Structures are given as structure tokens and as C-alpha cells.
Amino acid sequence: MKKLLSSIYFLLIAFAAIGQVDTVFWFAVPDITAGHGANSPAPYPGGAPARFCLSSMGEAATVTISMPMNPAFVPITVFVPVGKSSIVDMSPFLNDIENTIPNSVSNKGILIQSNNYITAYYDIDNRYNRDIFALKGDNALGIDFIAPIQNFWDNGNYTPRPYSSIDIVATEDDTELTFIPSSDIMNFANIPIAGSKGQTFKVKLNRGQTFTIKASSFTAAGHLGGTIITSDKKIAVSITDDSVAVGSCRDIVADQLVPTSIVKRKYIAMRGKVYTPDASITNIDLNLASGERVFIYATEDNTTVTVEGVVSPVLMRGGVPYVYELTKNATYIEGSKPIYVLHVAGFNCEVGGAILPPIEDCTGSTDVSFYRSNRPTEAFFVNLMVPKGAESRFRVIYEDGSERVIPASWFEEEPNSGWMVLKNEYKQFPNPSTGLFNEVIPNNILILPGQVTKFVNDSNYFHLGIINGSYNKESCKYGYFSSYNIPVAEAVISETNSQFKINCYGDTSRFVATGGTRYEWYTKDEFGNKSYKYLSDPYRSNPWALLPSGTHQYFVDVFRPCFGIATLKVQVIVAPSLRADYTVTPNQGCSPLVSRFVNKSTGDTKATNWFIDDPNIKYNSTGFKFDTIDFTYVNSTNQPIVY
């Protein structure tokens, strides 16, 4: 790259985040019992192996994982190629990052920063006790939360004993955290604090510091569901229910939360593949009765919930949840006021947990990328929902660029919501390398282990959840990867992640737009008409441009369901071209030799720096322009000297 800039500009432009896909993620890693899963590699505690799974979107990304309050932790930087994933093994660091001391301030907050949009999740991959935390970027940050933790199953009996917990990380200095636990909690020495239920606690946190609230009882009734968490500055909150005992199975139920400002009233719960607790594992009929439940928490007093025409008792903020067992493929849930819905789903009797995304106000994503774990004995399922009319517009895109179309016939209508949901018989996407239990590959649509798969709908926003479950009753992972908030139309230049960039002549720029189902990039000619000059493809969300010298403004029309067209702008300033060149005459002769250098440079040559890189000839002329310079060379030896 030619290092020429005629001017230097500093520009700060704020732009909104877009949910699950983001550039900044905060997370507090939970403490998982070491007693569940004897195959955890020593000397790591429970929760190992553990890793961050980072998937790029339309652009390659450079991602840094750091701990702002722990200078001893060396930041980890990884490169994520376009449309692929990078897996960062955090197992060697678990003693440093797990929040093992409850009711105490720790310096263990994790910050993930990327120069381009990515999806990220924390993957606890212990053979017998695993789940995923789908990290929600800016949508995870807020100042008011209610913890939606299940209160139906106890925690399993292991040593150390597993419990339910809430992990919090501050994103700004001097944050005042306030919480009211719904059950008694532990102190820093893991001793129950008698009478702590319903009491108000206040804690001061700085940026990157964490705090853990841990239940003092392993019983379902002693869990922390309904705990109220508030702060005066933005925090991120996660819930962990360790080794939940469902029948003969034990598994984690966990997720990162969204604040009450994002939760809404309307939801669809799509059933997973949980059998009744006493079902035979040899029975491969995936249509057995569920055993799955949703736990619905009110964010405001005097809330009622309607499920399948049945109205719940009145719910209070921070009170007990309304619990409903799912028996249908899709169940519509509507609150009279905004509600949290925790869905405990899974495979066989192994379970995982996910905070369900709302379906009102056009929440969701137009494309979702995720990584399928590479475990040969795992079954893989997708829960997919979209507003009616857009079910025929789904494409599946693979790492090699190939695509498959999901037939509209795979969907059925959920009659109370106006949404279409993937039918039960089409939720499973087989792994062709295993051939387990005669898995069928419908329409040659696969989701390959160890790879990134992208689901795209070019007509409307949708929600997508994934379930990884083992056939041999080992464990399960469950999470949603679509945006929980209303999508925001964005346009940035990839290299600066802002709407402005200064280029050297000959540099390319990548424009990136998000938040729509279709895009049209253009500039305007002298008559104000659209022009597509210098763009690789004006109808892509992320075209690149090779621009001549000058100032260039480009516009993009973002076509959005519900909200119409948003027109956004980016600007690129390209410095003039420059070619450094000169002639020297004569270039050989006897001493003393007078040689004339003639400046033949072209382009913006207002300032010129000539220098001769020789310790015996100290010449350096900076900051002015000249056409010629004469220099005398002297050789006092009897041997030729070459400069």
C-alpha cells in the first residue's frame, strides 16, 4: 500500500448494534461442578472442555478475547475467515475465568471484540454435562433483569454439589449493582445466608468485574428464578442451572439473558426432542410425549399469560413463574405485559435451556450463521419459525458456497400467531458420515459437523434455535441464534467499522449493510441519478469498491419488512495517486563525480523527501519540492565504490 495521505481526519460515529450478530460481547463464565463428568481433562475443574465458538458473517474478522480487570491474562487474538468459524479453547484458563466464589467481587469478566460482525457462543462441552450460552452482544446489556430459572427439577447429587446461579459482569466503571434474591443465597465461603431471600443487596463493580449470586439450596423450590437484578449502568447477566435432574439424566440448563427493555408479550415455543423421563432410550420414535416445559416470568406486576386458550393466575414481578408442559410442535404464548420465557428442551431425557426470542414488532434476523459441534454420536435439530408468506424463501448456504432451498412444504402454520413453523418431521438434519439409526437426508439438505452453516431468508425476519443431543443419553445443547430485538438498518465500511474511511490510492473498500432482506448500493452522478460505478455488485449486502482519487459518497437502500426502505450513506476519501521516480546522470565516472538527480515523480508531489542511505554520506532533505539536485561523490581509495 502506498503510504500517502494528504490530510488526517478523526471522526467518531456511533451506530446501533444488531443483536446476536455484533462486534462486542461481554460474558461472565459460570462455575460448573467438577463432580459431573469424570472425563474432564485434569487439572481443569468442571465445565471442561470449554471454548468460544466464533463465526464470521459476510467479512473475515479479527477477534480479541480479553479480561479487562486481569492484567495477568494475555489477550487471545484469532482470525476468523469469511463464512467460517474459529474455536478458541478456554480449558487451560478455567481456573482463571470461572466465577467460583459467590457473593464476592471478582476480576473475571470476559470481553470479546471484533473488527467485523460475528456470532459468538460459549460452549461447555463436557461429555455428560454440556450446554451453550448464545452471546447476545449489545442486546445482552441493560439495567433491569429478572432471572428466569426453572423451578421444577432439582440439581443432581455430585461432589461438589451443583446449584443454580446468576453471573453478572459490569461494562462500565463505578457501576452500582442491586439485587433481590428470590431464595436464600450463599456467602463467599459457600455457607447459606439465613434470611437472605427477599433482602436488598448492593454491590459496586468496575468495568470487567463480576459478581455471582448462588442459591443456597439444590432443590427446585430453592432456585433463584424471579431474582430481580438492577444497576445504574449497563451490565450483562447469565443464568446457570447445573446438572438438572430430569428422570435418570443430569444436564446444564443455561443461557445469557436480555434485559426487560427487550422482552415482549408474544412468543412461540417449538418443542425439542425430550422424552418422558421413563421412556426407553432404545425407542427412536421422536414424537413421544414431551416432558418439556416453559417457565414464564412477569416483568411487571399483575401480569397474566394465555397459553392454548388457558389464562394463568396473576403473576407478579419477581414472583413465581407460570409453568406449562409442551405437548405440541409449536405453542403460542401471550402475556398481558412483557414476559420472559425460559424453554427447557433437549433430546431423550438430556436437557438444555434457552431464553425464547419474542415474535412481535418484527424481531428476528434475515440471516443466521452457526457452528455444528463435531461429535459423531450427536443428533442435530433445528427449530425454525417465520411470518406466514416467507416460508418459501429460505436458503441454506455452506462453507463452500453451495446452497440448498428449504421447501415451503416443510412448514406448518401456528394458527394463533400468523407464523409458520418447521414441521416436526423435518427438524432433524443428519450427519451423513455416521448413518446412525437410519437417519434420512431429505432433499439433500445437510448441516455438516465442524462447519459453519448459514440460514438466509430474503423476504422476512425469522428465529432459529439449534439442539445438539446425544443418542446414548450423554448430554444436550440448546440455544437460539437470531436477534431478540428489532433489527436496525446499518451501513459501515468494513475496514473502519464506521461510515467514513480515508484510502491511499489503489486501496479497495468493502461496504457492509445489515438489517434488511435486500440491498441496493449506488452513488449519484452530476444530475442526481443513481450510478453503480466502481462497485463489484450493487445488489450484495457487502460489495467492494476500487475508487479513483477524490471524495466519494455511496448510498444503500436497505429493504426491511415492516419498516420500509432505509437509505444510509458512507463516505470514502481517496488520496491522489503518486509514483516516486527519478533519473541520475551520469551514473558512473572518476572521482570527483558530480551526478544530477532529476525528479520524475508524478501525482501529488507537493512535498518530497530525498535521502541517501549510506553512513558515510549523511544526506536527508525533507519537506520541500525541487526538480533537480546535484551531488558530488568522492572516492579516495584505489578501489571502485558502488552507491
Short mmCIF file of C-alpha atoms in Angstrom, two decimals, residues 47 176 188 219 324 346 406 485 492 505 531 538 584 622 631 643:
data_model
loop_
_atom_site.label_atom_id
_atom_site.label_comp_id
_atom_site.label_asym_id
_atom_site.label_seq_id
_atom_site.Cartn_x
_atom_site.Cartn_y
_atom_site.Cartn_z
CA GLY A 47 -17.08 -27.24 32.72
CA GLU A 176 -23.86 0.09 41.37
CA PHE A 188 -18.32 -16.13 49.79
CA THR A 219 -33.88 -28.15 45.40
CA TYR A 324 -46.55 -25.08 31.17
CA GLY A 346 -33.38 -31.29 24.64
CA ILE A 406 -35.83 -25.43 2.10
CA ASN A 485 -34.53 -7.19 19.29
CA VAL A 492 -20.46 0.71 7.53
CA TYR A 505 -4.73 5.44 -3.95
CA SER A 531 -24.83 5.27 -10.66
CA PRO A 538 -24.54 -3.23 -6.14
CA VAL A 584 20.61 10.22 -12.42
CA THR A 622 12.72 16.88 3.83
CA PHE A 631 25.61 15.67 -5.56
CA TYR A 643 26.39 3.52 -4.20
#
